[in-house]
PDB file of C-alpha atoms in Angstrom:
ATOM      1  CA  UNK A1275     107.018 -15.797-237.634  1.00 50.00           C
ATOM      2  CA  UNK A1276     110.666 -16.732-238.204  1.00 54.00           C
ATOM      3  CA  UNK A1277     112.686 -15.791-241.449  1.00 53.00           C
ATOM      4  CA  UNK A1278     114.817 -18.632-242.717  1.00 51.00           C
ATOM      5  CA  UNK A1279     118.394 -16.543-242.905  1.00 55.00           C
ATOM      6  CA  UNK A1280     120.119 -16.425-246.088  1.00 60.00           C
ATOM      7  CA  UNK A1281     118.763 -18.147-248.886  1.00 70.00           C
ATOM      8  CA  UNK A1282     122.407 -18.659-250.403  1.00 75.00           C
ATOM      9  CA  UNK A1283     124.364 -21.669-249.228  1.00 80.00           C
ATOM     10  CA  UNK A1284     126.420 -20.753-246.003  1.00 78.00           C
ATOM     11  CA  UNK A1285     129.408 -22.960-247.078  1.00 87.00           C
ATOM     12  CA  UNK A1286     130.398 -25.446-249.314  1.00 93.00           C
ATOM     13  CA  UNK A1287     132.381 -28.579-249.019  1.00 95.00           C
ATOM     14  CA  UNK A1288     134.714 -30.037-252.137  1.00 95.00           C
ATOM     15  CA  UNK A1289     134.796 -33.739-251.653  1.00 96.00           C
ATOM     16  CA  UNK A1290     136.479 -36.139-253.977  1.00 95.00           C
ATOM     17  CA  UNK A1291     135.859 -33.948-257.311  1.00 96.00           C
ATOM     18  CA  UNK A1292     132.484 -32.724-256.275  1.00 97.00           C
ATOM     19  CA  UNK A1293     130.965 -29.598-254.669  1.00 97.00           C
ATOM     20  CA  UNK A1294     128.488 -30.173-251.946  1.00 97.00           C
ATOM     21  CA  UNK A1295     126.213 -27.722-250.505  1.00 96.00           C
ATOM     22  CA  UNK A1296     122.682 -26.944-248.870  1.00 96.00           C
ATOM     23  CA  UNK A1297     120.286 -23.517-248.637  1.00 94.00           C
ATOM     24  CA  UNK A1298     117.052 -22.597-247.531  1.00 93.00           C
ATOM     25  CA  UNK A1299     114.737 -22.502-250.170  1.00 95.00           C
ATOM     26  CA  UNK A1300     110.817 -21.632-250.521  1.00 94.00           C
ATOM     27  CA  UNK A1301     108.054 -24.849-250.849  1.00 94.00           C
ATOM     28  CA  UNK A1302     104.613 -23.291-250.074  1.00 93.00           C
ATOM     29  CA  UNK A1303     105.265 -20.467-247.776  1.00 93.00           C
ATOM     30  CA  UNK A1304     107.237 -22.469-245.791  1.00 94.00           C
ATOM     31  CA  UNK A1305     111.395 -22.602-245.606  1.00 94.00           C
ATOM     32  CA  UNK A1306     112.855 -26.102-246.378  1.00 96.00           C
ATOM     33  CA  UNK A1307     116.235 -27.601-246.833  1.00 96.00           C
ATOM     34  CA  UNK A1308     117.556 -28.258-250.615  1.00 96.00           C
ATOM     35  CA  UNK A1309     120.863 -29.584-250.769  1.00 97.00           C
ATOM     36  CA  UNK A1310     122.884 -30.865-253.724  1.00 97.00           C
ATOM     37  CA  UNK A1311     126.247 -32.337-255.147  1.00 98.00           C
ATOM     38  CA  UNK A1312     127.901 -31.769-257.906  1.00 98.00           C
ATOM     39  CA  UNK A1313     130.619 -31.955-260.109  1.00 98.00           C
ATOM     40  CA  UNK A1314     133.826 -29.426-260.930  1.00 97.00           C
ATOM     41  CA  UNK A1315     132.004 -29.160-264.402  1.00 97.00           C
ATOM     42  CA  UNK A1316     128.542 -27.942-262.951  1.00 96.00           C
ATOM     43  CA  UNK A1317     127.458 -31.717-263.678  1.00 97.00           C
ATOM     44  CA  UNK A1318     124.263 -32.059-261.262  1.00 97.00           C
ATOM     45  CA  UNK A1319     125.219 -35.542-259.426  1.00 97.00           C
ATOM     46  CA  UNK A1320     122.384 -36.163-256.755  1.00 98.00           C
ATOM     47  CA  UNK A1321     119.851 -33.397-254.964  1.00 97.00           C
ATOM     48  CA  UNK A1322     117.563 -33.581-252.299  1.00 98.00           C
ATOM     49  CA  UNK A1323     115.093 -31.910-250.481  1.00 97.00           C
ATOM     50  CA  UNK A1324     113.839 -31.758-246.576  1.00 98.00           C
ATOM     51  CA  UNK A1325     110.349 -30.030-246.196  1.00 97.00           C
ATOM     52  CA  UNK A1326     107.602 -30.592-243.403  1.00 97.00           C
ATOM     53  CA  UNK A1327     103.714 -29.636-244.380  1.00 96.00           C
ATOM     54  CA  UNK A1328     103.608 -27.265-241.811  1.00 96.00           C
ATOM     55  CA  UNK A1329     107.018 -26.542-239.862  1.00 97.00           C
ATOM     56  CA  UNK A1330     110.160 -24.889-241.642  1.00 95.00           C
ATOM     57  CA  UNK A1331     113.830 -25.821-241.390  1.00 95.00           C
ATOM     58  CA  UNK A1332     116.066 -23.277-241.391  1.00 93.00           C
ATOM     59  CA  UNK A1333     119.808 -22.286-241.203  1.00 92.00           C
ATOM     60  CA  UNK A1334     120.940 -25.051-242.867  1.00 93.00           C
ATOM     61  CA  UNK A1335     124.855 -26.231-243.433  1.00 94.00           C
ATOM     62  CA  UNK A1336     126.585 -29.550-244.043  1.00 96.00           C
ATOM     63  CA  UNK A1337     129.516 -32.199-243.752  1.00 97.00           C
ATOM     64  CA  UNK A1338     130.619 -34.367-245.805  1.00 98.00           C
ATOM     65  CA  UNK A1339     133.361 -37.091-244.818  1.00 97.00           C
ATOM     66  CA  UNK A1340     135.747 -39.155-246.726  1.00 96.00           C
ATOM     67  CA  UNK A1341     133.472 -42.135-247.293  1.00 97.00           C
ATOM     68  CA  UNK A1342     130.709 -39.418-248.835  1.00 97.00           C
ATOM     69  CA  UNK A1343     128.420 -39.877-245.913  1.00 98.00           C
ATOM     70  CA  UNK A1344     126.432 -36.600-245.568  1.00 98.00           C
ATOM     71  CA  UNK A1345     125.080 -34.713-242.169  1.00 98.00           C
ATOM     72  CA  UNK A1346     122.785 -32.287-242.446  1.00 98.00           C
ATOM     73  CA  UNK A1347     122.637 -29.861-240.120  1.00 97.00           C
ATOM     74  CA  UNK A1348     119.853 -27.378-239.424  1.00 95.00           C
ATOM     75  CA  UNK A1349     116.683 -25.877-237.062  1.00 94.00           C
ATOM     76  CA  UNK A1350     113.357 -26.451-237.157  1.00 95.00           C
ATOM     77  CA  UNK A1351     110.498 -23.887-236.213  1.00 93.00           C
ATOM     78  CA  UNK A1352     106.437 -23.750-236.790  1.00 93.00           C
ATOM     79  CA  UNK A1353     103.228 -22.417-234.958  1.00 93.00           C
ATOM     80  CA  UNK A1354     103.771 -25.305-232.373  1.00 93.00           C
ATOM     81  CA  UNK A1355     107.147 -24.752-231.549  1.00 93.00           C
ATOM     82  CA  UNK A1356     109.868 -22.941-230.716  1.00 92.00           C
ATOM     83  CA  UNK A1357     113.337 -22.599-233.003  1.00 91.00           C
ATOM     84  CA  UNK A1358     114.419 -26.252-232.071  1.00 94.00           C
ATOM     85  CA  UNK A1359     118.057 -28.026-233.469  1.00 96.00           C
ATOM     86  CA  UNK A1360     117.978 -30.852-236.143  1.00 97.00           C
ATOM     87  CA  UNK A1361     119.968 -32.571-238.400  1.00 98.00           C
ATOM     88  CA  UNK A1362     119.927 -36.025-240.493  1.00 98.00           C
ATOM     89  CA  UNK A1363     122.140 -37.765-242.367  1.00 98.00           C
ATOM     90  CA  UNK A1364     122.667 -40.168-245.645  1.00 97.00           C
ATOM     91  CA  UNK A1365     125.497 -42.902-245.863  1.00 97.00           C
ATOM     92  CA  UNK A1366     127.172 -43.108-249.259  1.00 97.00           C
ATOM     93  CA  UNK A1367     125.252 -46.179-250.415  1.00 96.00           C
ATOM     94  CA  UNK A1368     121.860 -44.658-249.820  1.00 97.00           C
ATOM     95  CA  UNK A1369     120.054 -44.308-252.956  1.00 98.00           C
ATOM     96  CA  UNK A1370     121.403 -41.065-254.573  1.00 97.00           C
ATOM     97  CA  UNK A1371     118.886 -37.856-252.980  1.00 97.00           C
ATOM     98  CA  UNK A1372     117.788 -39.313-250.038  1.00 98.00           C
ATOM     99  CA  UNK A1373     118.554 -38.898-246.164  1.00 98.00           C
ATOM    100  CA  UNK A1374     117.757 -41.163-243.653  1.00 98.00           C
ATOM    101  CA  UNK A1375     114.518 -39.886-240.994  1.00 98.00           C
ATOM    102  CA  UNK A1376     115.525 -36.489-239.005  1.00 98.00           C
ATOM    103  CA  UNK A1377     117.155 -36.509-236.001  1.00 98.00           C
ATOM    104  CA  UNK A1378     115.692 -34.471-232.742  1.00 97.00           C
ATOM    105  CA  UNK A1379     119.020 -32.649-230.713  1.00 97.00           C
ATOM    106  CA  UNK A1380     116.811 -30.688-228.580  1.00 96.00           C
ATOM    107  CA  UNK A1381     113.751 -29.090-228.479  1.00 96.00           C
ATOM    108  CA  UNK A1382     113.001 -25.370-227.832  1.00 93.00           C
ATOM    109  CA  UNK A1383     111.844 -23.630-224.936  1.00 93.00           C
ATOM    110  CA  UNK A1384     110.803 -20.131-225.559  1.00 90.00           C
ATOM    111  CA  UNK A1385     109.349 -17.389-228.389  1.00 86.00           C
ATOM    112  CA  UNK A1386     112.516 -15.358-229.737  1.00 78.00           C
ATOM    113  CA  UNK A1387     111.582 -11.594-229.305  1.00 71.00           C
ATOM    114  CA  UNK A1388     112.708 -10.579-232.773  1.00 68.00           C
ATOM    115  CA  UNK A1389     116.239  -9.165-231.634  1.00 66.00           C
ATOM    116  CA  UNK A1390     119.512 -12.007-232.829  1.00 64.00           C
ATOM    117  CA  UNK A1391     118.767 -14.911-230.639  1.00 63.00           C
ATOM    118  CA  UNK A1392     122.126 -17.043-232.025  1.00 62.00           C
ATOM    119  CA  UNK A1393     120.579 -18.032-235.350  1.00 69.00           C
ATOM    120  CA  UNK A1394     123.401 -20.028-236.628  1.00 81.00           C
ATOM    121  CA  UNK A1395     124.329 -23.651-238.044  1.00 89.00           C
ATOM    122  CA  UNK A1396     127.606 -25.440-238.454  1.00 93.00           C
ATOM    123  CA  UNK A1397     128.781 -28.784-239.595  1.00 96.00           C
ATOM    124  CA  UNK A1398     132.036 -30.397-240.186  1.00 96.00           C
ATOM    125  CA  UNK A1399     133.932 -33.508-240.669  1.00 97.00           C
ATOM    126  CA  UNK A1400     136.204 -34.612-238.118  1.00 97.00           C
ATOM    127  CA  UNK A1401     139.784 -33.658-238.732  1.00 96.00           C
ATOM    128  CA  UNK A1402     141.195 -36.663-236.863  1.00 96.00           C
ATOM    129  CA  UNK A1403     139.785 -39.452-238.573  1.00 96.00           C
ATOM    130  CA  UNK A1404     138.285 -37.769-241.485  1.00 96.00           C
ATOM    131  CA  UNK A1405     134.714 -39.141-240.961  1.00 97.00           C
ATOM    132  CA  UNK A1406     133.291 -38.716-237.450  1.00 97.00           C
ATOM    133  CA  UNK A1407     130.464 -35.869-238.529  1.00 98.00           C
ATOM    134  CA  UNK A1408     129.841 -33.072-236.271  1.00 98.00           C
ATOM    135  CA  UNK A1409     127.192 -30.375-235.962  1.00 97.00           C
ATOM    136  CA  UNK A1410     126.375 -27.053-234.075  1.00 96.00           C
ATOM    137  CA  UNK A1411     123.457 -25.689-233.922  1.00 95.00           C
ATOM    138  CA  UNK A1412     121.430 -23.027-231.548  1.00 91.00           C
ATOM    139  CA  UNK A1413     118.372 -23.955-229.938  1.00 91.00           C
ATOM    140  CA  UNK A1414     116.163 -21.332-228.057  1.00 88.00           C
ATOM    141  CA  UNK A1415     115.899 -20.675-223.845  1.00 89.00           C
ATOM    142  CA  UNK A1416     113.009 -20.200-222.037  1.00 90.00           C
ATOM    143  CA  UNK A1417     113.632 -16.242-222.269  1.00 86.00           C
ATOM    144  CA  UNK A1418     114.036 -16.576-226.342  1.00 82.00           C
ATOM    145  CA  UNK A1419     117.573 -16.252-226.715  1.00 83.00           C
ATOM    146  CA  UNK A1420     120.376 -18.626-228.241  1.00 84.00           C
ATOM    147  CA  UNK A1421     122.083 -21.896-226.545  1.00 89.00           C
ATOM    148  CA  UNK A1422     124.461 -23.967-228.298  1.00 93.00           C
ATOM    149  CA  UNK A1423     123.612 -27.461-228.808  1.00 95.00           C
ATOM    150  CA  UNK A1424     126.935 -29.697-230.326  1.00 97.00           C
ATOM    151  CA  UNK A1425     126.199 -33.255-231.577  1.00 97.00           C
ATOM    152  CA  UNK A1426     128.613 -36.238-232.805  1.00 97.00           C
ATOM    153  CA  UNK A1427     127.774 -38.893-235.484  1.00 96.00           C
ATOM    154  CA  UNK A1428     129.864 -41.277-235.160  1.00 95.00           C
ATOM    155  CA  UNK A1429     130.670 -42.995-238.543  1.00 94.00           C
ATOM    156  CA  UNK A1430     132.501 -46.561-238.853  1.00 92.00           C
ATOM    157  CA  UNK A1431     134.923 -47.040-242.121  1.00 92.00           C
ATOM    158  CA  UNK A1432     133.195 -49.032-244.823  1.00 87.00           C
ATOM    159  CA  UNK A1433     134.994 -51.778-245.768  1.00 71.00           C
ATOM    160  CA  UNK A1434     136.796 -52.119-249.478  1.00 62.00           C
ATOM    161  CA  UNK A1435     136.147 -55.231-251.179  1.00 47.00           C
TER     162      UNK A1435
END
């Protein structure tokens, strides 16, 4: 069994007047991703949620870019697997609390042993063009300890008309 971390958001991202942010919350018995934006004046703008009927996702953090494109990074564990990296992502001009299908970085090899195996997430917009999103997130060895998986997505400029 694998605890989730800290339900409370691990950071939070202010993007063009809003405040975005994601946490681990309970559906079912099982950890899943709820993530939201919204506004300086606690105006709720969009929220979504990321659950799997039998796996959880935990350790959850995100990015958002200029453009308001959104990654979503996190790990995924259940009774079939081991603490494997994730993440997904939503363009701006999705329809508002959705994320396109999850994305696979890695997939783990080994039971953690219950002592800190590098449970930690991390996801930030590219400080050189302001909307390259990047994630970190740890995936587990064979012997059940931490590895650090680092993934890109790319993002082109959307055009103004």
């Amino acid at each position: 069994k694998t605890a989730s971390g800290d339900r409370n958001p691990k950071n939070l991202v202010l993007q063009s007047g809003c405040i975005w942010f994601s946490q681990a919350v309970d559906v079912e018995g099982r950890s899943a991703i709820q993530w939201h934006q919204v506004k300086l004046d606690g105006t709720f703008v969009q929220s979504g949620r990321i659950a799997h009927p039998t796996n959880s996702y935990i350790q959850t953090t995100l990015a958002v870019n200029k453009q308001l494109d959104v990654l979503i990074g996190f790990q995924e564990t259940g009774p079939d697997m081991y603490i494997s990296p994730r993440c997904c992502y939503r363009l701006a001009t999705d329809p508002p609390g959705t994320t396109r299908p999850i994305i696979s970085l890695g997939e783990g090899q080994g039971a953690t042993d219950g002592e800190s195996w590098g449970d930690y997430s991390g996801s930030v917009t590219d400080g050189d063009n302001l909307l390259d999103l990047w994630t970190i997130q740890s995936i587990t060895t064979e012997k059940g300890r931490g590895a650090t998986v680092i993934a890109k997505l790319p993002v082109e400029p959307t055009e103004k008309k």
